[in-house]
Coordinates of C-alpha atoms (C1' of nucleotides) in Angstrom, one line a residue:
Chain A
M1 CA 47.0 86.4 3.1
A2 CA 46.2 90.2 3.3
A3 CA 48.9 90.3 0.5
K4 CA 46.3 89.1 -1.7
I5 CA 43.9 91.8 -1.9
P6 CA 44.3 94.2 -4.5
S7 CA 44.0 97.3 -2.5
V8 CA 45.4 100.8 -1.8
W9 CA 47.7 99.4 0.3
A10 CA 48.8 96.9 -1.6
R11 CA 49.7 99.2 -4.6
E12 CA 51.8 101.3 -1.7
Q13 CA 53.5 98.2 -0.3
R14 CA 54.6 97.1 -4.2
Q15 CA 56.4 100.0 -5.0
P16 CA 59.3 100.1 -2.3
D17 CA 58.9 96.2 -3.0
Q18 CA 59.7 96.0 -6.9
P19 CA 61.9 98.9 -8.1
A20 CA 59.7 98.3 -11.1
L21 CA 62.4 97.2 -13.3
S22 CA 63.5 100.9 -14.2
R23 CA 66.6 101.2 -16.4
A24 CA 68.4 102.1 -13.4
S25 CA 68.1 99.3 -11.8
I26 CA 68.9 97.0 -14.7
V27 CA 72.2 98.8 -14.9
R28 CA 72.5 98.0 -11.5
E29 CA 72.6 94.8 -10.7
A30 CA 74.2 94.1 -14.5
I31 CA 76.8 95.6 -12.8
T32 CA 76.5 93.3 -9.8
V33 CA 76.7 90.4 -11.5
L34 CA 79.1 91.4 -13.8
D35 CA 81.0 92.1 -10.5
A36 CA 80.6 88.8 -9.3
E37 CA 80.9 86.4 -12.1
G38 CA 82.5 88.0 -14.9
I39 CA 81.4 89.1 -18.1
E40 CA 80.6 86.1 -20.1
Q41 CA 78.3 84.8 -17.0
L42 CA 76.0 87.8 -17.5
S43 CA 73.1 86.8 -19.7
M44 CA 69.5 88.6 -20.0
R45 CA 67.8 86.1 -18.6
K46 CA 70.0 85.4 -15.4
L47 CA 69.3 89.2 -14.6
G48 CA 65.9 89.5 -15.5
S49 CA 65.3 86.7 -12.9
R50 CA 67.5 88.5 -10.1
L51 CA 65.1 91.2 -10.7
N52 CA 62.2 88.9 -10.3
A53 CA 61.2 89.8 -14.1
G54 CA 61.4 87.9 -17.5
A55 CA 64.6 87.9 -19.6
T56 CA 62.6 89.6 -22.3
S57 CA 60.9 92.4 -20.2
L58 CA 64.4 94.0 -20.0
Y59 CA 64.4 95.2 -23.2
R60 CA 61.3 97.9 -22.8
H61 CA 64.2 99.5 -20.5
V62 CA 67.3 98.7 -22.8
A63 CA 67.4 98.2 -26.8
T64 CA 70.3 95.7 -26.7
K65 CA 72.6 93.8 -24.2
E66 CA 75.6 95.6 -26.1
E67 CA 73.4 99.2 -24.7
L68 CA 73.1 97.5 -21.0
L69 CA 77.0 97.0 -21.2
E70 CA 77.5 100.8 -22.5
L71 CA 75.3 101.8 -19.7
A72 CA 76.9 99.7 -17.1
V73 CA 80.5 101.5 -18.3
D74 CA 79.7 104.9 -18.0
E75 CA 77.7 104.2 -14.6
V76 CA 81.4 102.9 -13.7
F77 CA 83.3 106.0 -14.3
G78 CA 81.0 107.7 -12.3
E79 CA 83.3 105.9 -9.8
M80 CA 86.6 107.8 -10.7
T81 CA 87.5 110.7 -8.8
V82 CA 89.6 113.5 -10.5
P83 CA 90.9 116.3 -7.8
D84 CA 90.3 119.7 -8.7
P85 CA 93.2 121.7 -10.1
G86 CA 95.5 122.4 -7.3
P87 CA 99.1 123.7 -7.0
D88 CA 100.5 120.6 -7.4
W89 CA 99.4 119.3 -11.1
R90 CA 101.5 115.7 -10.5
A91 CA 99.7 114.7 -7.5
D92 CA 96.5 115.8 -9.3
V93 CA 97.2 113.6 -12.2
T94 CA 98.5 110.8 -9.6
A95 CA 95.6 110.8 -7.8
A96 CA 93.4 110.6 -10.7
A97 CA 95.0 107.7 -12.2
L98 CA 94.9 105.9 -9.0
S99 CA 91.6 106.3 -9.2
F100 CA 90.7 105.2 -12.6
R101 CA 93.2 102.0 -12.0
A102 CA 91.2 101.2 -8.7
T103 CA 87.8 101.4 -10.6
A104 CA 89.1 99.3 -12.9
L105 CA 90.6 96.6 -11.0
R106 CA 87.3 96.5 -8.8
H107 CA 85.3 96.1 -12.3
P108 CA 87.5 93.9 -14.4
W109 CA 85.1 93.4 -17.2
L110 CA 85.4 97.6 -17.8
S111 CA 88.2 97.0 -19.9
S112 CA 86.8 94.1 -22.1
V113 CA 84.1 96.4 -23.1
L114 CA 86.3 99.1 -23.8
A115 CA 88.6 97.4 -25.6
Q116 CA 85.8 95.7 -28.0
A117 CA 83.7 98.7 -28.1
G118 CA 86.2 101.5 -27.5
L119 CA 85.7 105.0 -26.2
A120 CA 82.3 106.6 -28.9
Y121 CA 80.2 106.3 -25.5
L122 CA 79.9 109.8 -24.7
G123 CA 77.9 108.9 -21.6
P124 CA 77.8 111.9 -19.1
N125 CA 80.0 110.5 -16.4
L126 CA 82.5 109.8 -19.4
M127 CA 82.0 113.4 -20.3
A128 CA 82.1 114.7 -16.8
H129 CA 85.5 112.9 -16.2
S130 CA 87.1 113.8 -19.1
N131 CA 86.5 117.1 -18.5
R132 CA 87.9 117.4 -15.5
L133 CA 91.1 115.3 -16.0
A134 CA 91.7 118.2 -19.2
A135 CA 90.8 120.9 -16.4
L136 CA 94.1 119.2 -14.4
F137 CA 96.2 119.2 -17.3
A138 CA 95.2 123.0 -18.7
A139 CA 95.4 124.5 -14.7
A140 CA 99.1 123.0 -15.0
G141 CA 99.8 124.9 -18.0
F142 CA 100.5 122.8 -20.6
A143 CA 100.5 124.4 -23.8
D144 CA 99.1 121.0 -25.7
P145 CA 96.5 119.6 -22.5
D146 CA 95.1 116.9 -25.2
R147 CA 99.1 115.2 -25.6
G148 CA 99.0 115.2 -21.9
I149 CA 95.4 113.8 -21.6
Y150 CA 95.9 110.9 -23.9
T151 CA 99.1 109.9 -23.0
V152 CA 98.8 109.5 -19.5
L153 CA 94.9 107.7 -20.0
G154 CA 96.9 105.8 -22.6
Y155 CA 99.5 104.5 -20.0
V156 CA 96.7 104.1 -17.3
T157 CA 94.5 101.6 -19.4
G158 CA 97.1 99.9 -21.0
M159 CA 98.8 99.0 -17.6
S160 CA 95.0 98.6 -15.8
T161 CA 94.0 96.6 -19.1
T162 CA 96.7 94.0 -18.2
E163 CA 96.5 94.1 -14.3
A164 CA 92.4 93.7 -14.4
A165 CA 93.4 90.5 -17.3
W166 CA 95.0 89.1 -15.0
L167 CA 93.1 89.7 -11.8
T168 CA 90.4 87.9 -13.8
T169 CA 92.8 84.8 -14.6
V170 CA 93.3 84.7 -10.7
A171 CA 89.8 85.0 -9.9
R172 CA 88.8 82.5 -12.7
S173 CA 91.5 79.8 -11.1
G174 CA 90.0 79.8 -7.8
A175 CA 93.4 80.1 -6.2
T176 CA 95.3 83.1 -4.5
E177 CA 97.3 85.8 -6.2
A178 CA 100.3 84.3 -4.4
E179 CA 99.1 80.6 -4.9
L180 CA 98.7 81.0 -8.8
V181 CA 101.9 82.8 -9.2
A182 CA 103.9 80.0 -7.1
R183 CA 101.7 77.4 -9.5
L184 CA 102.8 79.2 -12.7
L185 CA 106.4 79.6 -11.8
P186 CA 107.7 76.5 -13.3
A187 CA 105.6 76.8 -16.6
A188 CA 107.0 80.3 -16.9
R189 CA 111.0 79.3 -16.2
R190 CA 110.3 76.3 -18.4
A191 CA 109.1 79.0 -21.3
A192 CA 111.8 81.4 -20.3
A193 CA 114.8 79.2 -20.9
G194 CA 116.9 79.6 -23.7
Y195 CA 115.8 83.5 -23.7
A196 CA 118.8 85.4 -22.7
H197 CA 116.8 88.1 -21.0
L198 CA 113.7 86.8 -19.5
S199 CA 114.3 86.2 -16.1
A200 CA 110.5 84.7 -15.0
A201 CA 111.9 86.3 -12.0
S202 CA 111.8 86.6 -8.5
G203 CA 111.8 83.4 -5.8
D204 CA 111.5 86.0 -3.1
D205 CA 107.8 85.2 -2.0
E206 CA 107.8 87.4 0.8
T207 CA 106.3 90.9 -1.1
D208 CA 102.6 91.0 -1.6
P209 CA 101.8 90.7 -5.8
A210 CA 99.1 93.4 -4.8
E211 CA 102.1 96.0 -3.7
V212 CA 104.2 94.5 -6.1
R213 CA 101.7 95.7 -9.1
E214 CA 101.2 98.9 -7.3
T215 CA 105.0 99.6 -7.4
K216 CA 105.2 98.9 -10.8
F217 CA 102.1 101.5 -11.8
R218 CA 103.1 104.3 -9.6
N219 CA 106.9 103.8 -10.9
G220 CA 105.5 103.4 -14.9
L221 CA 103.7 107.1 -14.0
E222 CA 106.3 108.8 -12.7
V223 CA 108.2 107.9 -16.0
V224 CA 105.3 109.6 -17.8
L225 CA 104.8 112.4 -15.8
N226 CA 108.7 112.9 -15.9
G227 CA 108.5 113.2 -19.4
L228 CA 105.4 115.7 -19.5
A229 CA 107.1 117.8 -17.3
L230 CA 109.9 118.3 -19.7
T231 CA 107.1 119.6 -22.4
L232 CA 106.4 122.4 -19.7
T233 CA 109.7 123.5 -18.3
R234 CA 110.9 124.2 -22.4
Chain B
M1 CA 83.8 60.9 -63.0
A2 CA 87.7 59.8 -63.0
A3 CA 86.7 61.5 -59.7
K4 CA 84.9 58.9 -58.1
I5 CA 87.5 56.1 -58.7
P6 CA 89.8 55.2 -55.5
S7 CA 93.1 55.0 -56.4
V8 CA 96.7 56.5 -55.5
W9 CA 96.1 59.5 -58.0
A10 CA 92.7 60.2 -55.8
R11 CA 94.5 60.0 -52.5
E12 CA 97.7 62.1 -54.0
Q13 CA 95.1 64.8 -55.1
R14 CA 94.0 64.9 -51.8
Q15 CA 97.0 65.9 -50.0
P16 CA 97.3 69.2 -51.4
D17 CA 93.6 69.8 -51.7
Q18 CA 92.8 69.8 -48.3
P19 CA 95.7 70.0 -46.0
A20 CA 93.9 67.8 -43.9
L21 CA 92.9 70.2 -41.1
S22 CA 96.2 70.4 -39.0
R23 CA 96.2 72.4 -36.0
A24 CA 98.2 75.4 -37.7
S25 CA 95.7 75.5 -40.4
I26 CA 93.0 75.6 -38.1
V27 CA 94.6 78.8 -36.5
R28 CA 95.4 80.3 -39.8
E29 CA 92.2 80.3 -40.9
A30 CA 90.6 81.3 -37.7
I31 CA 92.8 84.7 -37.9
T32 CA 91.3 84.9 -41.4
V33 CA 87.9 85.5 -40.2
L34 CA 88.7 87.1 -37.0
D35 CA 90.5 89.5 -39.4
A36 CA 87.7 89.6 -42.0
E37 CA 84.4 89.8 -39.8
G38 CA 85.5 90.2 -36.2
I39 CA 85.6 88.4 -32.8
E40 CA 82.0 88.0 -32.7
Q41 CA 81.8 86.4 -35.9
L42 CA 83.8 83.6 -35.7
S43 CA 82.3 80.4 -34.6
M44 CA 83.5 76.7 -34.9
R45 CA 80.5 76.0 -37.2
K46 CA 81.7 78.6 -39.6
L47 CA 85.1 77.9 -39.2
G48 CA 84.9 74.3 -39.5
S49 CA 82.7 74.7 -42.8
R50 CA 85.5 76.9 -44.4
L51 CA 87.8 74.2 -43.5
N52 CA 85.7 71.7 -45.3
A53 CA 84.9 69.9 -42.1
G54 CA 82.4 69.3 -39.1
A55 CA 82.3 71.6 -36.6
T56 CA 82.9 69.3 -33.9
S57 CA 85.8 67.7 -36.2
L58 CA 88.2 71.0 -34.9
Y59 CA 88.5 69.5 -31.7
R60 CA 90.3 66.8 -32.5
H61 CA 93.4 69.6 -32.9
V62 CA 92.4 71.5 -30.5
A63 CA 90.8 71.9 -26.9
T64 CA 88.4 74.7 -26.9
K65 CA 87.4 78.0 -28.6
E66 CA 89.3 79.7 -26.1
E67 CA 92.7 78.0 -26.3
L68 CA 92.0 78.2 -30.5
L69 CA 91.8 82.0 -29.7
E70 CA 95.7 82.1 -27.3
L71 CA 97.4 79.9 -30.3
A72 CA 95.9 82.8 -32.8
V73 CA 97.8 85.6 -30.4
D74 CA 100.3 83.9 -30.4
E75 CA 100.8 83.5 -33.5
V76 CA 100.2 87.3 -34.4
F77 CA 102.7 88.0 -31.8
G78 CA 105.1 86.6 -34.5
E79 CA 104.1 89.2 -36.8
M80 CA 105.8 92.2 -34.1
T81 CA 109.0 93.2 -34.9
V82 CA 111.7 94.2 -32.7
P83 CA 115.2 95.4 -34.0
D84 CA 119.0 94.3 -32.7
P85 CA 119.7 96.5 -29.9
G86 CA 121.5 99.0 -32.4
P87 CA 123.6 102.6 -30.8
D88 CA 120.3 104.5 -31.0
W89 CA 118.1 102.6 -28.3
R90 CA 115.4 105.1 -28.9
A91 CA 114.8 104.3 -32.5
D92 CA 115.3 100.9 -31.5
V93 CA 112.2 101.0 -29.1
T94 CA 110.2 103.3 -31.2
A95 CA 110.6 100.8 -34.5
A96 CA 109.0 97.9 -31.8
A97 CA 106.5 100.1 -30.3
L98 CA 105.1 101.2 -34.2
S99 CA 105.5 97.2 -35.4
F100 CA 103.2 96.7 -31.9
R101 CA 100.6 99.1 -33.2
A102 CA 100.5 98.1 -36.5
T103 CA 99.9 94.5 -35.6
A104 CA 97.2 95.1 -33.2
L105 CA 95.6 97.5 -35.5
R106 CA 95.9 94.9 -38.6
H107 CA 94.2 92.3 -35.9
P108 CA 91.8 95.0 -33.8
W109 CA 90.7 91.5 -32.4
L110 CA 94.1 91.2 -30.6
S111 CA 93.4 93.3 -27.9
S112 CA 90.1 92.0 -27.2
V113 CA 91.3 89.0 -26.7
L114 CA 94.5 89.8 -24.6
A115 CA 92.2 91.9 -22.4
Q116 CA 89.7 89.3 -21.5
A117 CA 92.8 86.8 -20.9
G118 CA 95.8 88.8 -20.0
L119 CA 99.2 87.6 -21.3
A120 CA 99.4 84.4 -18.8
Y121 CA 100.1 82.9 -22.1
L122 CA 103.5 82.0 -22.3
G123 CA 103.6 81.2 -26.1
P124 CA 106.6 81.0 -28.3
N125 CA 106.3 83.6 -29.6
L126 CA 105.4 85.8 -27.3
M127 CA 108.0 84.7 -25.0
A128 CA 110.5 85.6 -28.0
H129 CA 109.2 89.4 -28.6
S130 CA 109.6 90.0 -25.0
N131 CA 112.7 88.8 -25.0
R132 CA 113.9 90.8 -27.9
L133 CA 112.6 94.0 -26.0
A134 CA 114.2 93.1 -23.1
A135 CA 117.7 93.2 -24.8
L136 CA 116.9 96.4 -26.1
F137 CA 116.3 97.9 -22.8
A138 CA 119.7 96.0 -21.3
A139 CA 121.6 97.1 -24.3
A140 CA 120.4 100.4 -23.6
G141 CA 122.4 100.7 -20.2
F142 CA 118.5 101.0 -18.0
A143 CA 119.5 100.0 -14.2
D144 CA 116.4 98.4 -14.2
P145 CA 115.1 97.3 -17.6
D146 CA 111.9 96.0 -16.7
R147 CA 110.6 99.3 -15.9
G148 CA 111.2 100.6 -19.4
I149 CA 109.8 97.3 -20.3
Y150 CA 106.1 97.5 -19.0
T151 CA 105.9 101.4 -18.9
V152 CA 106.4 101.4 -22.5
L153 CA 104.4 98.6 -23.3
G154 CA 101.5 99.4 -20.8
Y155 CA 101.3 102.9 -23.0
V156 CA 101.8 101.0 -26.2
T157 CA 99.1 98.6 -25.2
G158 CA 96.6 101.4 -23.8
M159 CA 97.4 103.4 -27.0
S160 CA 96.5 100.3 -29.2
T161 CA 93.8 99.2 -27.6
T162 CA 92.0 102.3 -28.2
E163 CA 92.6 102.7 -31.5
A164 CA 91.7 99.1 -32.4
A165 CA 88.6 99.4 -30.6
W166 CA 87.6 102.6 -32.4
L167 CA 88.8 101.1 -35.9
T168 CA 86.4 97.8 -34.8
T169 CA 83.4 100.8 -34.8
V170 CA 84.5 102.3 -37.8
A171 CA 84.3 98.9 -39.7
R172 CA 81.1 97.8 -37.8
S173 CA 79.7 101.2 -39.3
G174 CA 80.1 100.4 -42.4
A175 CA 81.6 104.1 -43.5
T176 CA 85.3 105.2 -43.8
E177 CA 86.5 106.6 -40.6
A178 CA 86.3 110.1 -41.9
E179 CA 82.5 110.0 -42.5
L180 CA 81.7 108.2 -39.2
V181 CA 83.7 111.4 -37.7
A182 CA 81.6 113.6 -39.2
R183 CA 78.3 111.8 -38.8
L184 CA 79.5 111.8 -34.7
L185 CA 80.6 115.2 -34.6
P186 CA 77.2 116.5 -33.9
A187 CA 76.3 114.0 -30.9
A188 CA 80.2 114.8 -29.9
R189 CA 79.3 118.3 -29.8
R190 CA 76.2 118.1 -27.7
A191 CA 77.6 115.8 -25.2
A192 CA 80.8 118.2 -24.8
A193 CA 78.7 121.5 -24.4
G194 CA 78.6 122.4 -20.5
Y195 CA 82.1 121.4 -20.4
A196 CA 84.5 124.4 -20.2
H197 CA 87.7 121.9 -21.3
L198 CA 86.2 119.8 -23.8
S199 CA 86.3 121.1 -27.3
A200 CA 85.0 118.1 -29.6
A201 CA 87.7 119.5 -31.6
S202 CA 88.5 119.9 -34.9
G203 CA 86.4 121.5 -37.8
D204 CA 89.3 121.1 -40.3
D205 CA 88.3 118.1 -42.3
E206 CA 91.6 118.6 -44.1
T207 CA 94.1 116.3 -42.3
D208 CA 93.5 112.3 -42.5
P209 CA 92.4 110.9 -39.4
A210 CA 95.0 108.1 -39.5
E211 CA 98.0 110.2 -39.9
V212 CA 96.6 112.0 -36.7
R213 CA 96.0 109.0 -34.5
E214 CA 99.7 107.8 -35.7
T215 CA 101.1 111.3 -35.1
K216 CA 99.3 111.4 -31.6
F217 CA 100.6 107.8 -31.0
R218 CA 104.3 108.8 -31.8
N219 CA 103.7 112.2 -29.8
G220 CA 102.5 110.4 -26.4
L221 CA 105.7 108.2 -27.2
E222 CA 107.9 110.3 -27.6
V223 CA 106.9 111.6 -23.7
V224 CA 107.6 108.1 -22.7
L225 CA 111.0 108.0 -24.0
N226 CA 111.6 111.4 -22.5
G227 CA 111.3 110.1 -19.4
L228 CA 112.7 106.9 -19.8
A229 CA 116.2 108.7 -20.8
L230 CA 116.1 110.6 -17.3
T231 CA 116.3 107.8 -15.7
L232 CA 119.4 106.7 -18.1
T233 CA 121.5 109.7 -17.6
R234 CA 121.2 109.9 -13.2
Chain C
dT1 C1' 32.1 107.7 -14.9
dT2 C1' 33.7 105.9 -19.3
dG3 C1' 36.8 105.1 -22.6
dC4 C1' 40.6 105.1 -25.0
dA5 C1' 45.9 105.3 -25.7
dC6 C1' 49.7 104.3 -24.0
dT7 C1' 53.6 101.7 -21.0
dT8 C1' 55.0 97.4 -19.1
dG9 C1' 55.8 92.6 -18.5
dC10 C1' 55.6 87.9 -20.6
dG11 C1' 55.4 83.6 -22.9
dT12 C1' 56.2 82.1 -26.5
dA13 C1' 59.8 81.2 -30.4
dC14 C1' 63.9 80.9 -33.5
dA15 C1' 68.5 80.6 -34.9
dG16 C1' 72.7 80.3 -33.6
dC17 C1' 76.3 79.1 -30.2
dG18 C1' 80.2 75.5 -27.9
dT19 C1' 81.0 71.1 -27.0
dG20 C1' 80.6 65.7 -25.3
dC21 C1' 79.6 61.8 -27.1
dG22 C1' 79.8 57.8 -29.9
dC23 C1' 80.1 55.6 -34.5
dA24 C1' 82.4 55.2 -38.9
dG25 C1' 86.3 54.9 -41.9
dC26 C1' 91.4 55.2 -42.8
dT27 C1' 96.7 54.7 -41.7
dG28 C1' 100.2 52.4 -40.7
dC29 C1' 102.7 48.5 -37.6
dG30 C1' 103.2 43.6 -36.2
Chain D
dC1 C1' 95.9 39.7 -42.8
dG2 C1' 94.2 41.5 -38.8
dC3 C1' 94.5 45.0 -35.3
dA4 C1' 95.0 49.5 -32.8
dG5 C1' 95.0 54.2 -33.0
dC6 C1' 93.7 58.2 -35.2
dT7 C1' 90.7 61.3 -37.5
dG8 C1' 86.0 63.1 -39.0
dC9 C1' 81.1 63.7 -38.4
dG10 C1' 76.6 63.9 -36.7
dC11 C1' 73.8 63.9 -33.4
dA12 C1' 72.4 66.1 -29.1
dC13 C1' 71.9 69.4 -24.7
dG14 C1' 71.7 73.3 -22.5
dC15 C1' 72.4 77.3 -23.5
dT16 C1' 72.8 82.3 -25.8
dG17 C1' 70.3 87.3 -27.6
dT18 C1' 65.8 89.0 -28.9
dA19 C1' 61.5 89.9 -32.3
dC20 C1' 56.7 89.4 -31.8
dG21 C1' 52.0 89.7 -30.4
dC22 C1' 49.1 89.5 -26.1
dA23 C1' 47.3 90.6 -21.7
dA24 C1' 47.2 93.8 -17.9
dG25 C1' 48.0 98.4 -15.3
dT26 C1' 47.9 103.2 -15.4
dG27 C1' 46.7 108.3 -16.7
dC28 C1' 44.6 111.6 -19.5
dA29 C1' 40.1 113.2 -22.2
dA30 C1' 35.5 113.3 -23.1

DNA sequence: TTGCACTTGCGTACAGCGTGCGCAGCTGCG
DNA sequence: CGCAGCTGCGCACGCTGTACGCAAGTGCAA
């Protein structure tokens, strides 16, 4: 009732009520939808109505859906932490790699977008992330820091992408990860039959699949870091 | 005029003329479109009319567009070669990695599909590829062949995905790779300014970008293989 | 105080998408 | 000869991204 009266009060109320549809709020809400429902469920109409706005209103703040995705990607890069260079470069790189992986698994759509559009983004968070990563390898004393960066980043993105895709499959199935593994096992065994070197492994359902994945990631990373260490002492 | 007469001849002519819309021919044509126009340009309607068929006719042979993409992925995995295990496991793995990369770059949509759907495919070509890869690491004498597989595969897929995404960007820009690099350089420099460890490198436009990419790929792979070699001698 | 430029949001509309459904015609078997 | 089953197609539904033009509100200039 009082709300209907147009007055200073109403206007003051309105500001905290509706953040006025800014670019930042759009990106934030987009990430929420992406995380909750996946990339193919994000539509401009749905996003608009979640912000109490029409679909086309969003286009005042964002040129295109693709640009919105770019902004979301850069935003998410801001969640990745890279430590300041310390005495143990391996620990630092490992921490950065794990943070990358954790972020990619928290936002499984990240990999899809990156795979389709590449890293020609140049957003501020992405640049800062690259810079901090470069600092790590430079401080460690590598003759060619670039090589360290792209080798580690290649491994990390590849591994994270595969994992994220799997998690997406799990999410879409509605089951837990362990359940889906169990359900797919017969088919996998059938498919692996006749191939001498494929096991479709593991009857021991003791170990948590998520733990297994993280161990795999760490093991592979260790291999990469060992390889890189060789280029240091030489 | 003669063509209008319904007869054995007409029917016999028809067979080589129209391969009758089989699953295989649909997948083949889909790959052609995907290669030529990219993943977001593939529509069931377009695919149908290219095969002289209505859009919905395809659904007699393929349950859904997503399934069609899975079939295309497996088909393309058939193009990847993995050598039989020889005396030099590093050479063998390198050859397999380069073939994977070459295939992924020839079909840049591959990475997008894999990133979205993961490797829960179990198609025959994919299984055969994995098996041959496993054979390589087993023959090399690794205690844990799996680790070699997923480490190398992680690096290779990550690197190839990034490259494929970049090539997609290049293709969409309409320019050559070198031109696009030159065009993006100012923006990249601007973005890199203020970051101590980022160069936005290279004024020497002498070297072919494609060659640079391949060298990077090989260098990183060398690092990974060096790391793996350490787990062998131990 | 008045007026004007500018920003912001919205409604409508268009072309295109994946695909469910039911009908028509051809093929091969009894 | 007739019928079952497979193949292809036209239509229709609900959805998509987004171009366009109008209305309302805002802040600065005169």
